[in-house]
Structures are given as C-alpha cells and as structure tokens.
Coordinates of C-alpha atoms in Angstrom, one line a residue:
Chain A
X21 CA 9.0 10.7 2.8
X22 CA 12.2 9.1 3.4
X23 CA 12.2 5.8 5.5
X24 CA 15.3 4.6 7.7
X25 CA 15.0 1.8 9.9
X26 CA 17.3 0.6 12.9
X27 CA 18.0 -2.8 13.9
X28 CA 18.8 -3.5 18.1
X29 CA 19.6 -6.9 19.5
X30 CA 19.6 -8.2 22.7
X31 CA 20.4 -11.5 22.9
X32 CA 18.4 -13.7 21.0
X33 CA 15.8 -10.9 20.6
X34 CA 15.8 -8.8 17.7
X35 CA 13.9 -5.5 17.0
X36 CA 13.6 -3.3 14.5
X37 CA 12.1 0.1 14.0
X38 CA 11.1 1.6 10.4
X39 CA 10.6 5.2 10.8
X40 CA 8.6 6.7 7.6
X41 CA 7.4 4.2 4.8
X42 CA 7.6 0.1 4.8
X43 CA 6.5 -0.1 1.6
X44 CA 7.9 -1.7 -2.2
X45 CA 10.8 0.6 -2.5
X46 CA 12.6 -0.3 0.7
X47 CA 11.4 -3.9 1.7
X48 CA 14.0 -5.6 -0.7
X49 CA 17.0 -3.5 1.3
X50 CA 15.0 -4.6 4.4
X51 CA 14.9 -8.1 3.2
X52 CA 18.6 -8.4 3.2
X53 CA 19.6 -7.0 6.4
X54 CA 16.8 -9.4 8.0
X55 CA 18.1 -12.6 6.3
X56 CA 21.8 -11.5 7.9
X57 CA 20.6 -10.3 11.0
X58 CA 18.2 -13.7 11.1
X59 CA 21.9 -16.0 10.4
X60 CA 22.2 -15.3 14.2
X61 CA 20.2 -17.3 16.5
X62 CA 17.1 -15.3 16.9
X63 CA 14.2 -16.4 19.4
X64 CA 12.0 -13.6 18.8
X65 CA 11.7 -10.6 15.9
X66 CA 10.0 -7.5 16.9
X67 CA 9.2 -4.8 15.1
X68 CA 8.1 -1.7 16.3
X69 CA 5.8 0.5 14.1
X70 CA 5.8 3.9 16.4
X71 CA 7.4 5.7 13.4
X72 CA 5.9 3.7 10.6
X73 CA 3.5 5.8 8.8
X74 CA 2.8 3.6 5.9
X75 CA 2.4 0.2 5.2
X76 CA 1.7 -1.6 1.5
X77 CA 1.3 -5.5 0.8
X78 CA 4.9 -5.6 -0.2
X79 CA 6.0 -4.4 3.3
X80 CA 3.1 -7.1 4.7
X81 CA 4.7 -9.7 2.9
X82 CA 7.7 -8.7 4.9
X83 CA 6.2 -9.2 8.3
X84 CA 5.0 -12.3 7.2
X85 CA 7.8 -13.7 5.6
X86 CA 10.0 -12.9 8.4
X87 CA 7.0 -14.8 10.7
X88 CA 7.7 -17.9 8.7
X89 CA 11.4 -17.8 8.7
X90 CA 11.2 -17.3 12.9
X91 CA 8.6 -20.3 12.7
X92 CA 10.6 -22.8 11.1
X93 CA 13.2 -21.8 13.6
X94 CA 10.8 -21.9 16.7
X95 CA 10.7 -18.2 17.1
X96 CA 8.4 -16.0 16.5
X97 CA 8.1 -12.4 15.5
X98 CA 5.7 -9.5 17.5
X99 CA 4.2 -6.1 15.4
X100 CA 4.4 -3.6 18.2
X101 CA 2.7 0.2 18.6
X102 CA 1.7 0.8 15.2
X103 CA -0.3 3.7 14.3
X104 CA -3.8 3.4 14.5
X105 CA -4.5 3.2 11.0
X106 CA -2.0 1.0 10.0
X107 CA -3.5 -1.3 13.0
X108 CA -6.8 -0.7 10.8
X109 CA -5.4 -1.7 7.6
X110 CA -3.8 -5.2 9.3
X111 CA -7.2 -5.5 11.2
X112 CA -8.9 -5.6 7.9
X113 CA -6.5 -7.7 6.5
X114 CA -7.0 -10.1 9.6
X115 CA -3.4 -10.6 10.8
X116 CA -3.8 -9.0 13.7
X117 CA -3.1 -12.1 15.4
X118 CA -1.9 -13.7 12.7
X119 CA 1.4 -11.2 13.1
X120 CA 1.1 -10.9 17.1
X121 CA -0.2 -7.3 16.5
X122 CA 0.1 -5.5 19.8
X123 CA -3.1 -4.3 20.9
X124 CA -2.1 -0.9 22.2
X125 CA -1.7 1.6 19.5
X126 CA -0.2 5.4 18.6
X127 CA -3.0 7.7 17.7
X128 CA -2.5 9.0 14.1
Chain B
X167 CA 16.0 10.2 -4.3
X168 CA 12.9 9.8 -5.7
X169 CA 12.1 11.2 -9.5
X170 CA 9.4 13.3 -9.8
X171 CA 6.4 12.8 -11.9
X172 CA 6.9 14.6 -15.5
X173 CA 3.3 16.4 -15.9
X174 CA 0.6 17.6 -12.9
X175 CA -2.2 19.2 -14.6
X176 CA -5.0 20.4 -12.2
X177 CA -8.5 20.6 -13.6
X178 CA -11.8 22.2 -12.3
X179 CA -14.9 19.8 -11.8
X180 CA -17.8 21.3 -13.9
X181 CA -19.4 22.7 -10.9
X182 CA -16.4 25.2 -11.0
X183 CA -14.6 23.4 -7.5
X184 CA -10.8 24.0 -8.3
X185 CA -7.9 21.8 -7.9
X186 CA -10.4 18.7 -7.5
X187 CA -8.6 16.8 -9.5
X188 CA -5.1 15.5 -9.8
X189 CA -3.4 14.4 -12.8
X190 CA -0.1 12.7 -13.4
X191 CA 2.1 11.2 -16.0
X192 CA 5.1 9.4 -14.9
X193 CA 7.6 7.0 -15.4
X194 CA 7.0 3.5 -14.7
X195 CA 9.4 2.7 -11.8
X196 CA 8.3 3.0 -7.8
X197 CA 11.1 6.0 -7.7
X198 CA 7.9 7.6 -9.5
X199 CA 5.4 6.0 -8.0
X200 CA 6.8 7.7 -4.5
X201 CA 6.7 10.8 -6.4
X202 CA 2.9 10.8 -6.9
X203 CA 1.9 9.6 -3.9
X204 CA 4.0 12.6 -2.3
X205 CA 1.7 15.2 -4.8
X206 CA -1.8 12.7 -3.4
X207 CA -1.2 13.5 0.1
X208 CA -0.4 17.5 -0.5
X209 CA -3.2 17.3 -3.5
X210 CA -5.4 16.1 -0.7
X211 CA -4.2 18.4 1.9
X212 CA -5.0 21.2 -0.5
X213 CA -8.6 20.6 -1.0
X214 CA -8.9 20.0 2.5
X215 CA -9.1 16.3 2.7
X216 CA -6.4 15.3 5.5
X217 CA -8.7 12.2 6.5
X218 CA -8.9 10.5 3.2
X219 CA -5.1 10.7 3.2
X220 CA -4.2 7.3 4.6
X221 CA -6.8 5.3 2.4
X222 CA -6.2 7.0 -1.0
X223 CA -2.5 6.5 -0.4
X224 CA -2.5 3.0 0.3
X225 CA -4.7 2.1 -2.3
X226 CA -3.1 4.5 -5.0
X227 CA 0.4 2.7 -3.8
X228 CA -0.9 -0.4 -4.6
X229 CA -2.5 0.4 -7.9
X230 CA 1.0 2.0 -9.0
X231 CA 2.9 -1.0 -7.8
X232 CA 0.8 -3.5 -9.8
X233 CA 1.1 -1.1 -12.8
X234 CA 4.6 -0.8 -12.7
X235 CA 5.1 -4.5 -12.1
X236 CA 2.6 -6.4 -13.8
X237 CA 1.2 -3.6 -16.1
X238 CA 4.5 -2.6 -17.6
X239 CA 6.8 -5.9 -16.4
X240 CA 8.9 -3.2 -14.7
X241 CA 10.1 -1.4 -17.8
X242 CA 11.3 1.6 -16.6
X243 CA 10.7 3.3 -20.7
X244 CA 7.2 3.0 -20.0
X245 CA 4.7 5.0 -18.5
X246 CA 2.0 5.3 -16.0
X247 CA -0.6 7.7 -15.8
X248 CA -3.1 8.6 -12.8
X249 CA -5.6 11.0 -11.6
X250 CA -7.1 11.9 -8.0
X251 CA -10.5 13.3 -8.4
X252 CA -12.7 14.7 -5.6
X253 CA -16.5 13.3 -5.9
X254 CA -19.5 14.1 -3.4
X255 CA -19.0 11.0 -2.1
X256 CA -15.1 11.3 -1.6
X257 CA -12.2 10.2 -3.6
X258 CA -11.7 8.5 -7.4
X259 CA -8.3 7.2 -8.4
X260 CA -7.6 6.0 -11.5
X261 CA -4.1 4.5 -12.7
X262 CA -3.3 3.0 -16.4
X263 CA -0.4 1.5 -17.2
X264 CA 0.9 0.3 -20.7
X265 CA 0.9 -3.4 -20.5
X266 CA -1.0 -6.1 -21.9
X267 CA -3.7 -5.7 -19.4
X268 CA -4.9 -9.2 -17.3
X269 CA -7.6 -10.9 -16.7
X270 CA -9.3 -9.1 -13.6
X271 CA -12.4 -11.1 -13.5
X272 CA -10.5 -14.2 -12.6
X273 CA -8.1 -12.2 -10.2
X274 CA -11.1 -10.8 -8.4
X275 CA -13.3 -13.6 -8.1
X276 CA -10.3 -15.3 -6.4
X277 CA -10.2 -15.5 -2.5
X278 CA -7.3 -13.4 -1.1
X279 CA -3.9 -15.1 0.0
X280 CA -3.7 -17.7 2.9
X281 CA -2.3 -16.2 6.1
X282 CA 1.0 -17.8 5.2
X283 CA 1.7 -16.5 1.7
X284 CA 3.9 -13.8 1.2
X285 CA 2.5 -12.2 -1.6
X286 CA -1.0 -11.4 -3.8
X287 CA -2.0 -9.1 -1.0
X288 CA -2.4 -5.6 -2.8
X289 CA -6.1 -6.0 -5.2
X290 CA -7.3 -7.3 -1.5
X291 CA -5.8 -4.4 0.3
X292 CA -7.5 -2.0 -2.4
X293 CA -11.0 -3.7 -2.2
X294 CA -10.7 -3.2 1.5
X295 CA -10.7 0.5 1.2
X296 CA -12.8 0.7 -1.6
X297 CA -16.7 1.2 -2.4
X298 CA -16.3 0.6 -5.9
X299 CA -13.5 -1.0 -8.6
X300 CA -13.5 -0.9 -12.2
X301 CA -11.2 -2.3 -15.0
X302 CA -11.6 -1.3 -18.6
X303 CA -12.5 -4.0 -20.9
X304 CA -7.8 -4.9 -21.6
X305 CA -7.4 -4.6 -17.5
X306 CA -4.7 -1.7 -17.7
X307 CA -6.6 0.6 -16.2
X308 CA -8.0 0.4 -12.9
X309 CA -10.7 3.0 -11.3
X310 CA -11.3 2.8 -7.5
X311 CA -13.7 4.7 -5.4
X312 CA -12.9 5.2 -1.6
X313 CA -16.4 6.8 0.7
X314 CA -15.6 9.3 2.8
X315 CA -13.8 8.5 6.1
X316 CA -17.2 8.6 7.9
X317 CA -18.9 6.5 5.2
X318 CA -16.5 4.0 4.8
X319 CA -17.3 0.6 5.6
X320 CA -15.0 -3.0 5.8
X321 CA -17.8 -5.2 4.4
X322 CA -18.9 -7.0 2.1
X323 CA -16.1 -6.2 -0.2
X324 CA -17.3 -3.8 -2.9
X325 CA -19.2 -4.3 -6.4
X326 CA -17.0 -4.9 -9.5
X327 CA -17.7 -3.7 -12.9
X328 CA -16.1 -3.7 -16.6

C-alpha cells in the first residue's frame, strides 16, 4: 500500500492529507517536511485523514508531536474525517480530544 | 519498494480448515514488515475474514515494529518471524524476533504514555485490540489474541501471561 501525502497552505493554516498508510516507514519523511513547512508562521495544522487507511503509534506520535510544536507556538493542530476505524483506534487511545478529532467520520 | 518476506508457508489446522494459518520469515527492517502485513490483509481476505482486517494489522504492525527495533536494534542481518492463525474465537499472531528479549512484566504493568509524550504508544495500542498477550519466558516472542469483531471489547485491558 503505497502512502503519498500533500501539503496545502493558506495563510497561516496548514493542511495535510496522507492518502494510504501513516505508519513507521513514512513518518520520519513526514517529519521533515512538517518541521520545514512549520518554520513558516503557522496558526493552525490540519490534517485530513479521508484517505488514511492506517494509522500505528509511530504515525500517533506524529500528530502529537506536531500538537506540541503548534502549542508552544500558540497554534494548534485539528485531525479531520478519518475513517471510522481509525477514529476507533484514537477513541481507545483517548486523544480524541486530545488531537481535536473531528467528530464526523468516513465509513470504512 | 517494499522487500518481500523470504518464506509463506500455509498450514492446515488439525480440524483439516486450510490456509488458517499464515507463516512468515523475513528480514528485520519495516521494508519487510510492510511486506507481511500486505500477505495479513490478503491471508485474511482469503479465509474470509475482511472484518478482522484493521485490528490484526494494527496490532501485527506494532508487534513487527517493536521487533525490528527493540528486538533486533534495527539490524537489518537479522530476522523476524510471524504467523497468523485462525482460532474459533478469531485471530492469533505471533512475532519473534532475535534480540535479547526485555523485561515485559515491567513494560506491562506500566501505565501507558501521558497525552503529551510522543512515544511508548504501540504495547498499549496492541492491548487495546487484544483479548489475550503472551511473552515467552526471554520476551522475544510475543503472542496476541484479537476476539472476533463482534466479540471484541475496549475494557479492562486483557490478561497477561508468561
């Protein structure tokens, strides 16, 4: 399952879409274009899980990093339409609101 | 882009059930470890298990990644083995790794990480999923059992045994 991801900015608002797998293998590559795209002043991080079909503790730690980074800069980041099992998996792992989980989902 | 695992071996159970269980021998790097989780999800679509799909993935992912990583301190000339087994209550995995093993009574007993922390997610991401987890006596092999969809509660989080 090959993953590609696409960064949009508006402004200071940032979003990016993962299409396939946030998961070990691509989270450091993701890392990088983050801590570049995050030089920029940047209010608010989105990142929209529509395509995401997988997501591991690595690619968790990414959402939360990113939350951190955006919190030290009074920004903050928003997970948005993520499948409904991956809104399971960050429901049991209760960040939810931890992560600003949007509550609408995409059926899996 | 990814390697593929070097040996799939499908067994019968002893009630005769074939390809109900999935075996794999692989090099440890996560190039691999996508590999076999590519063969899970069409092992499971094969004996008709599309709904277990998401929850052996994840937790399969995270056993690989903590074999590869901590197991085998990301040496790529080492291996990791697993297997995906059908049961009548739903789906074993089991993943060794080479290493020096750890010790997984501390690790359990330990509460998961804060809501800040960044890392040490991935044992509390498989208990989540699972009914039951096991380490052999060294800790470098892992066995997890994950209830069928319907069964599957959030929960207490599961017993542990050696």
């Amino acid at each position: 399952m090959a993953t590609n991801y696409r960064v949009d900015r508006a402004g200071s608002s940032c979003t990016v879409t993962v299409s396939g797998a946030l998961t070990a293998i691509v989270v450091p590559e993701l890392r990088e274009v983050l801590k570049k795209e995050m030089e920029q002043p940047t209010r608010e991080l989105v990142f929209d899980l529509r395509e995401t079909t997988m997501l591991d503790s690595s690619g968790i730690g990414l959402l939360i990093a990113s939350s951190n980074s955006l919190a030290r800069a009074e920004g903050s980041i928003r997970v948005i339409n993520p499948m409904a099992e991956i809104y399971e998996l960050l429901s049991k792992m209760r960040l939810v609101a931890r992560l600003n989980v949007g509550s609408e989902h995409v059926q899996g | 882009m990814h390697a593929k695992p070097t040996k799939i071996v499908r067994r019968q159970n002893s009630d005769g059930c074939q390809a109900s269980t999935l075996l794999c021998d692989a090099p440890s790097y996560l190039g691999a470890a996508e590999g076999i989780c590519m063969l899970v999800r069409h092992f499971l679509m094969q004996i008709s298990m599309p709904q277990q799909v998401f929850s052996t993935e994840i937790v399969i992912r995270e056993c690989l990644n903590n074999a590869i990583h901590h197991g085998n301190e990301n040496d790529p000339d080492k291996r990791i083995k697993a297997s995906v087994a059908r049961t009548p209550d739903g789906i074993r995995i089991r993943v060794a790794d080479e290493g020096k093993g750890f010790d997984w009574k501390e690790t359990l007993a330990r509460r998961h990480a804060s809501d800040n922390e960044c890392c040490g997610r991935g044992l509390a991401l498989v208990k989540s999923y699972a009914s039951r987890i096991a380490f052999n006596r060294k800790g470098n092999v892992i066995t997890v059992e994950i209830p069928n969809q319907s069964a599957r509660r959030s929960e207490p989080w599961p017993q542990t045994t050696a």
